[in-house]
Amino acid sequence: MKRVLFTLCHIVLVAAGSVAQEEPIPPKRSKAAKIGGLFGYTPGWLFVDTKPINDFIVPAKGASLKESGVYMNGIGGGLYIMFVPNLRVGGLGMSGSSKSTSLDGFGMRRDVEMEVSFGGVTLEYVVPIVERLDLAVGTMLGWGGVSLTLRQDNGGSLTWNGEWGNFGNPGSVGPVYNLTRKLSGSYFVYVPSVNFEYALLGWIGLRLGASYVGMALPSWKVDDKYDLLGVPSKVSGKGFMINAGLFVGTF
C-alpha cells in the first residue's frame, strides 16, 4: 500500500514538472493576505511508545509490537477566512495500525493489532517566507484514541455445535477455541504542528513538518460495551510525528 501511494505521488510530481514551464506560478506578494484553500493527502510517521503495551503482550505469550513507530494515513484541508488575514481553518483525519503474531508449541496462534486514529478541526496561521515557500503554525483539536484487538485460536475448524459449546462453557478450552477481544480507549486529542509548504505550481504543493499528538481524558471500553478499569496511564497513542502532504488548491 505504501509503495502504491509513493508511486502515485511520484507520477503527480513528474507530471507537474512537465507542465511547469507552460503554467507560470502567480506572483506571491509577502504582504498580501492569502485567499482560497487546499485539500489533499497527509501521511505521517507517529513515534508512539508501544513498550507499555508490550509489557503486557509478552507475558501473555504474544509477540511484541514494533517500537519504531506507526505509519499514518490521513486526509486534510482548509480555507482561509478573510476577516483574519492568513488564518486557515479546516479539518484533519489520520489513522494507522501495527500488528504482531505469535505461535506457541501447542499450535495456539495469538494476534495483536493496535490502531491509532484521530480527527478534528485545524487552525493554522500561514506566514509567507520567500517566493513559493510558506510556514504554517497551528494545531488540531478533536477526538480519537487507541484500540487493541486481541485474537487467539488453535487453527481448528469452526463448527456450529462447537460455537454453542463455547457459549455455554466460556471458561473451558475445547477442541476448537477462538477468542477475540477489543480494548479501546477514547481520548481528547490535540496536535500542535509546524509545517513548511512549497508551491510546485499555482494549484499543487508539498508539505513537510513535525507535530506532537497529545491525548487526554481517557475512557476505556471492552468490545465497545463494557467499562475497562485499571488501564495504565502510559498506555496511549500519543507521541511525536513527522508530517508530509501533497495538496491541490491555491498557493
mmCIF file of C-alpha atoms in Angstrom:
data_model
loop_
_atom_site.group_PDB
_atom_site.id
_atom_site.type_symbol
_atom_site.label_atom_id
_atom_site.label_comp_id
_atom_site.label_asym_id
_atom_site.label_seq_id
_atom_site.Cartn_x
_atom_site.Cartn_y
_atom_site.Cartn_z
ATOM 1 C CA MET A 1 0.000 0.000 0.000
ATOM 2 C CA LYS A 2 2.806 2.431 0.888
ATOM 3 C CA ARG A 3 4.621 1.684 -2.382
ATOM 4 C CA VAL A 4 1.438 2.375 -4.371
ATOM 5 C CA LEU A 5 0.918 5.722 -2.618
ATOM 6 C CA PHE A 6 4.520 6.808 -3.116
ATOM 7 C CA THR A 7 4.341 5.736 -6.779
ATOM 8 C CA LEU A 8 1.209 7.852 -7.310
ATOM 9 C CA CYS A 9 2.882 10.825 -5.655
ATOM 10 C CA HIS A 10 5.914 10.370 -7.925
ATOM 11 C CA ILE A 11 3.712 10.307 -11.031
ATOM 12 C CA VAL A 12 1.950 13.512 -9.951
ATOM 13 C CA LEU A 13 5.252 15.272 -9.323
ATOM 14 C CA VAL A 14 6.675 14.212 -12.689
ATOM 15 C CA ALA A 15 3.517 15.409 -14.445
ATOM 16 C CA ALA A 16 3.659 18.698 -12.560
ATOM 17 C CA GLY A 17 7.267 19.208 -13.556
ATOM 18 C CA SER A 18 6.497 18.571 -17.220
ATOM 19 C CA VAL A 19 3.961 21.376 -17.349
ATOM 20 C CA ALA A 20 5.743 23.781 -15.025
ATOM 21 C CA GLN A 21 7.140 25.767 -17.922
ATOM 22 C CA GLU A 22 3.702 26.121 -19.502
ATOM 23 C CA GLU A 23 1.879 27.275 -16.385
ATOM 24 C CA PRO A 24 3.547 30.181 -14.564
ATOM 25 C CA ILE A 25 3.084 30.453 -10.833
ATOM 26 C CA PRO A 26 1.144 33.569 -9.891
ATOM 27 C CA PRO A 27 3.366 36.165 -8.212
ATOM 28 C CA LYS A 28 3.206 35.932 -4.432
ATOM 29 C CA ARG A 29 3.351 39.168 -2.515
ATOM 30 C CA SER A 30 4.579 38.607 1.043
ATOM 31 C CA LYS A 31 2.372 41.365 2.460
ATOM 32 C CA ALA A 32 -0.839 40.320 0.695
ATOM 33 C CA ALA A 33 -3.413 38.272 2.620
ATOM 34 C CA LYS A 34 -3.722 34.728 1.348
ATOM 35 C CA ILE A 35 -7.050 33.561 -0.104
ATOM 36 C CA GLY A 36 -8.564 30.265 -1.248
ATOM 37 C CA GLY A 37 -7.778 26.891 0.279
ATOM 38 C CA LEU A 38 -6.307 23.444 -0.212
ATOM 39 C CA PHE A 39 -7.116 19.743 0.163
ATOM 40 C CA GLY A 40 -5.005 16.608 -0.044
ATOM 41 C CA TYR A 41 -3.291 13.508 1.296
ATOM 42 C CA THR A 42 -1.352 13.829 4.575
ATOM 43 C CA PRO A 43 0.791 10.818 5.550
ATOM 44 C CA GLY A 44 2.894 10.721 8.690
ATOM 45 C CA TRP A 45 5.066 8.574 10.921
ATOM 46 C CA LEU A 46 3.929 8.518 14.559
ATOM 47 C CA PHE A 47 6.546 7.573 17.144
ATOM 48 C CA VAL A 48 4.058 6.033 19.556
ATOM 49 C CA ASP A 49 5.506 4.341 22.656
ATOM 50 C CA THR A 50 4.486 0.655 22.443
ATOM 51 C CA LYS A 51 6.686 -0.539 25.322
ATOM 52 C CA PRO A 52 3.962 -0.123 27.987
ATOM 53 C CA ILE A 53 1.710 -2.304 25.790
ATOM 54 C CA ASN A 54 4.422 -4.869 25.042
ATOM 55 C CA ASP A 55 4.978 -5.240 28.792
ATOM 56 C CA PHE A 56 1.561 -6.934 28.876
ATOM 57 C CA ILE A 57 1.632 -8.688 25.482
ATOM 58 C CA VAL A 58 4.862 -10.656 26.026
ATOM 59 C CA PRO A 59 3.940 -12.213 29.415
ATOM 60 C CA ALA A 60 0.616 -13.245 27.815
ATOM 61 C CA LYS A 61 2.617 -15.259 25.214
ATOM 62 C CA GLY A 62 2.055 -12.745 22.414
ATOM 63 C CA ALA A 63 4.653 -11.154 20.134
ATOM 64 C CA SER A 64 5.861 -7.593 20.705
ATOM 65 C CA LEU A 65 4.564 -4.757 18.578
ATOM 66 C CA LYS A 66 7.318 -2.915 16.722
ATOM 67 C CA GLU A 67 8.721 0.011 18.660
ATOM 68 C CA SER A 68 9.883 2.051 15.653
ATOM 69 C CA GLY A 69 6.516 3.773 15.152
ATOM 70 C CA VAL A 70 3.306 3.596 13.124
ATOM 71 C CA TYR A 71 2.698 4.751 9.548
ATOM 72 C CA MET A 72 -0.343 7.056 9.450
ATOM 73 C CA ASN A 73 -2.643 7.776 6.507
ATOM 74 C CA GLY A 74 -4.610 10.994 6.514
ATOM 75 C CA ILE A 75 -6.748 13.477 4.614
ATOM 76 C CA GLY A 76 -6.825 17.166 5.410
ATOM 77 C CA GLY A 77 -7.627 20.592 4.075
ATOM 78 C CA GLY A 78 -8.612 24.108 4.926
ATOM 79 C CA LEU A 79 -9.894 27.501 3.782
ATOM 80 C CA TYR A 80 -8.566 30.976 4.508
ATOM 81 C CA ILE A 81 -11.029 33.128 6.432
ATOM 82 C CA MET A 82 -10.984 36.690 5.197
ATOM 83 C CA PHE A 83 -11.628 38.549 8.469
ATOM 84 C CA VAL A 84 -8.323 37.223 9.947
ATOM 85 C CA PRO A 85 -5.530 37.543 7.346
ATOM 86 C CA ASN A 86 -3.580 34.324 6.663
ATOM 87 C CA LEU A 87 -5.611 32.249 9.151
ATOM 88 C CA ARG A 88 -6.670 28.890 7.707
ATOM 89 C CA VAL A 89 -9.487 26.799 9.214
ATOM 90 C CA GLY A 90 -10.078 23.208 8.158
ATOM 91 C CA GLY A 91 -10.045 19.596 9.219
ATOM 92 C CA LEU A 92 -7.742 16.602 9.525
ATOM 93 C CA GLY A 93 -8.251 12.868 9.981
ATOM 94 C CA MET A 94 -5.499 10.263 10.370
ATOM 95 C CA SER A 95 -5.209 6.578 11.249
ATOM 96 C CA GLY A 96 -2.588 3.842 11.324
ATOM 97 C CA SER A 97 -2.035 0.373 12.735
ATOM 98 C CA SER A 98 0.622 -2.101 13.827
ATOM 99 C CA LYS A 99 0.272 -5.888 14.141
ATOM 100 C CA SER A 100 2.090 -8.824 15.711
ATOM 101 C CA THR A 101 1.578 -12.606 15.562
ATOM 102 C CA SER A 102 2.895 -15.435 17.711
ATOM 103 C CA LEU A 103 2.515 -19.237 17.518
ATOM 104 C CA ASP A 104 3.312 -21.452 20.506
ATOM 105 C CA GLY A 105 4.308 -25.116 20.597
ATOM 106 C CA PHE A 106 0.698 -26.255 21.020
ATOM 107 C CA GLY A 107 -0.499 -24.617 17.795
ATOM 108 C CA MET A 108 -2.168 -21.688 19.557
ATOM 109 C CA ARG A 109 -1.944 -18.519 17.492
ATOM 110 C CA ARG A 110 -2.134 -15.086 19.139
ATOM 111 C CA ASP A 111 -2.623 -11.875 17.128
ATOM 112 C CA VAL A 112 -2.464 -8.313 18.460
ATOM 113 C CA GLU A 113 -3.459 -5.291 16.380
ATOM 114 C CA MET A 114 -3.017 -1.754 17.639
ATOM 115 C CA GLU A 115 -4.781 1.080 15.825
ATOM 116 C CA VAL A 116 -4.297 4.792 16.450
ATOM 117 C CA SER A 117 -6.748 7.272 14.935
ATOM 118 C CA PHE A 118 -7.882 10.844 15.433
ATOM 119 C CA GLY A 119 -9.680 13.680 13.696
ATOM 120 C CA GLY A 120 -10.831 17.197 14.316
ATOM 121 C CA VAL A 121 -10.726 20.884 13.424
ATOM 122 C CA THR A 122 -7.471 22.543 12.386
ATOM 123 C CA LEU A 123 -6.400 26.157 12.943
ATOM 124 C CA GLU A 124 -3.251 27.298 11.130
ATOM 125 C CA TYR A 125 -1.579 30.655 10.701
ATOM 126 C CA VAL A 126 0.388 30.827 7.443
ATOM 127 C CA VAL A 127 3.468 33.055 7.125
ATOM 128 C CA PRO A 128 4.993 33.580 3.638
ATOM 129 C CA ILE A 129 8.803 33.232 3.838
ATOM 130 C CA VAL A 130 10.051 33.526 0.264
ATOM 131 C CA GLU A 131 8.530 33.019 -3.160
ATOM 132 C CA ARG A 132 6.624 29.673 -3.185
ATOM 133 C CA LEU A 133 7.569 28.813 0.432
ATOM 134 C CA ASP A 134 5.273 29.289 3.444
ATOM 135 C CA LEU A 135 5.464 28.412 7.130
ATOM 136 C CA ALA A 136 2.229 27.103 8.696
ATOM 137 C CA VAL A 137 1.949 27.023 12.504
ATOM 138 C CA GLY A 138 -1.186 25.685 14.156
ATOM 139 C CA THR A 139 -2.998 22.910 15.949
ATOM 140 C CA MET A 140 -5.749 20.327 15.602
ATOM 141 C CA LEU A 141 -8.398 19.852 18.295
ATOM 142 C CA GLY A 142 -10.659 16.840 18.211
ATOM 143 C CA TRP A 143 -11.223 13.276 19.337
ATOM 144 C CA GLY A 144 -9.579 9.927 18.757
ATOM 145 C CA GLY A 145 -7.711 7.226 20.583
ATOM 146 C CA VAL A 146 -6.060 3.843 20.501
ATOM 147 C CA SER A 147 -7.554 0.350 20.270
ATOM 148 C CA LEU A 148 -6.081 -3.111 20.843
ATOM 149 C CA THR A 149 -7.707 -6.105 19.170
ATOM 150 C CA LEU A 150 -6.645 -9.416 20.744
ATOM 151 C CA ARG A 151 -7.285 -12.682 18.894
ATOM 152 C CA GLN A 152 -6.350 -16.262 19.663
ATOM 153 C CA ASP A 153 -7.263 -19.628 18.129
ATOM 154 C CA ASN A 154 -5.762 -23.082 17.704
ATOM 155 C CA GLY A 155 -6.259 -23.186 13.937
ATOM 156 C CA GLY A 156 -9.048 -25.767 14.052
ATOM 157 C CA SER A 157 -12.220 -25.711 12.007
ATOM 158 C CA LEU A 158 -15.135 -23.755 13.418
ATOM 159 C CA THR A 159 -18.434 -25.643 13.737
ATOM 160 C CA TRP A 160 -21.983 -24.682 14.717
ATOM 161 C CA ASN A 161 -22.126 -27.120 17.651
ATOM 162 C CA GLY A 162 -18.657 -26.122 18.796
ATOM 163 C CA GLU A 163 -19.587 -22.436 18.994
ATOM 164 C CA TRP A 164 -22.654 -23.209 21.111
ATOM 165 C CA GLY A 165 -20.498 -25.358 23.358
ATOM 166 C CA ASN A 166 -18.078 -22.476 23.901
ATOM 167 C CA PHE A 167 -21.004 -20.121 24.561
ATOM 168 C CA GLY A 168 -22.377 -22.434 27.254
ATOM 169 C CA ASN A 169 -18.961 -23.049 28.830
ATOM 170 C CA PRO A 170 -16.897 -19.894 28.223
ATOM 171 C CA GLY A 171 -14.211 -20.921 30.717
ATOM 172 C CA SER A 172 -13.417 -24.229 29.039
ATOM 173 C CA VAL A 173 -10.944 -24.817 26.254
ATOM 174 C CA GLY A 174 -12.364 -27.401 23.899
ATOM 175 C CA PRO A 175 -11.040 -28.837 20.666
ATOM 176 C CA VAL A 176 -11.828 -25.514 18.993
ATOM 177 C CA TYR A 177 -11.045 -22.385 20.982
ATOM 178 C CA ASN A 178 -11.490 -18.994 19.407
ATOM 179 C CA LEU A 179 -11.402 -15.655 21.224
ATOM 180 C CA THR A 180 -11.495 -12.025 20.078
ATOM 181 C CA ARG A 181 -11.454 -9.033 22.417
ATOM 182 C CA LYS A 182 -11.223 -5.337 21.605
ATOM 183 C CA LEU A 183 -9.847 -2.899 24.173
ATOM 184 C CA SER A 184 -10.470 0.661 23.012
ATOM 185 C CA GLY A 185 -9.544 3.963 24.608
ATOM 186 C CA SER A 186 -11.158 7.262 23.585
ATOM 187 C CA TYR A 187 -9.267 10.490 24.178
ATOM 188 C CA PHE A 188 -9.466 14.222 23.677
ATOM 189 C CA VAL A 189 -6.718 14.832 21.095
ATOM 190 C CA TYR A 190 -4.636 17.951 20.470
ATOM 191 C CA VAL A 191 -1.969 18.131 17.759
ATOM 192 C CA PRO A 192 0.247 21.255 17.664
ATOM 193 C CA SER A 193 2.242 21.358 14.437
ATOM 194 C CA VAL A 194 4.802 23.288 12.385
ATOM 195 C CA ASN A 195 4.904 22.706 8.611
ATOM 196 C CA PHE A 196 6.754 24.112 5.619
ATOM 197 C CA GLU A 197 4.642 24.298 2.429
ATOM 198 C CA TYR A 198 6.176 24.633 -1.011
ATOM 199 C CA ALA A 199 4.173 25.514 -4.141
ATOM 200 C CA LEU A 200 5.255 23.436 -7.124
ATOM 201 C CA LEU A 201 2.623 25.190 -9.257
ATOM 202 C CA GLY A 202 -0.200 27.583 -8.611
ATOM 203 C CA TRP A 203 -2.500 24.616 -7.883
ATOM 204 C CA ILE A 204 -0.289 21.912 -6.335
ATOM 205 C CA GLY A 205 2.000 21.977 -3.305
ATOM 206 C CA LEU A 206 4.032 19.852 -0.910
ATOM 207 C CA ARG A 207 4.197 19.903 2.883
ATOM 208 C CA LEU A 208 6.832 18.721 5.355
ATOM 209 C CA GLY A 209 6.937 19.286 9.093
ATOM 210 C CA ALA A 210 6.527 17.903 12.577
ATOM 211 C CA SER A 211 3.836 17.714 15.226
ATOM 212 C CA TYR A 212 3.009 16.217 18.593
ATOM 213 C CA VAL A 213 -0.061 14.031 19.084
ATOM 214 C CA GLY A 214 -1.286 14.606 22.628
ATOM 215 C CA MET A 215 -4.093 12.653 24.298
ATOM 216 C CA ALA A 216 -6.020 13.439 27.496
ATOM 217 C CA LEU A 217 -9.204 12.468 29.372
ATOM 218 C CA PRO A 218 -9.195 8.737 28.534
ATOM 219 C CA SER A 219 -12.261 6.497 28.589
ATOM 220 C CA TRP A 220 -11.696 2.761 28.002
ATOM 221 C CA LYS A 221 -14.165 0.096 26.875
ATOM 222 C CA VAL A 222 -14.122 -3.669 26.239
ATOM 223 C CA ASP A 223 -15.775 -4.658 22.944
ATOM 224 C CA ASP A 224 -17.216 -1.090 22.796
ATOM 225 C CA LYS A 225 -19.722 -2.034 25.519
ATOM 226 C CA TYR A 226 -18.218 -2.567 28.950
ATOM 227 C CA ASP A 227 -16.090 -0.199 31.023
ATOM 228 C CA LEU A 228 -12.427 -1.198 31.325
ATOM 229 C CA LEU A 229 -10.775 -0.238 34.610
ATOM 230 C CA GLY A 230 -7.163 -0.117 35.701
ATOM 231 C CA VAL A 231 -5.591 0.867 32.360
ATOM 232 C CA PRO A 232 -2.042 2.194 32.986
ATOM 233 C CA SER A 233 -1.676 5.895 32.210
ATOM 234 C CA LYS A 234 1.328 5.191 29.946
ATOM 235 C CA VAL A 235 -0.846 3.185 27.536
ATOM 236 C CA SER A 236 -1.994 5.624 24.839
ATOM 237 C CA GLY A 237 -1.387 6.656 21.246
ATOM 238 C CA LYS A 238 0.476 9.892 21.941
ATOM 239 C CA GLY A 239 3.879 10.749 20.516
ATOM 240 C CA PHE A 240 5.851 12.935 18.135
ATOM 241 C CA MET A 241 5.027 12.674 14.432
ATOM 242 C CA ILE A 242 6.769 13.580 11.174
ATOM 243 C CA ASN A 243 4.245 15.093 8.732
ATOM 244 C CA ALA A 244 4.115 15.211 4.962
ATOM 245 C CA GLY A 245 1.477 16.163 2.431
ATOM 246 C CA LEU A 246 0.516 16.501 -1.207
ATOM 247 C CA PHE A 247 -2.183 19.141 -1.765
ATOM 248 C CA VAL A 248 -4.198 20.701 -4.537
ATOM 249 C CA GLY A 249 -5.718 24.153 -4.227
ATOM 250 C CA THR A 250 -4.437 27.728 -4.262
ATOM 251 C CA PHE A 251 -0.899 28.530 -3.153
#
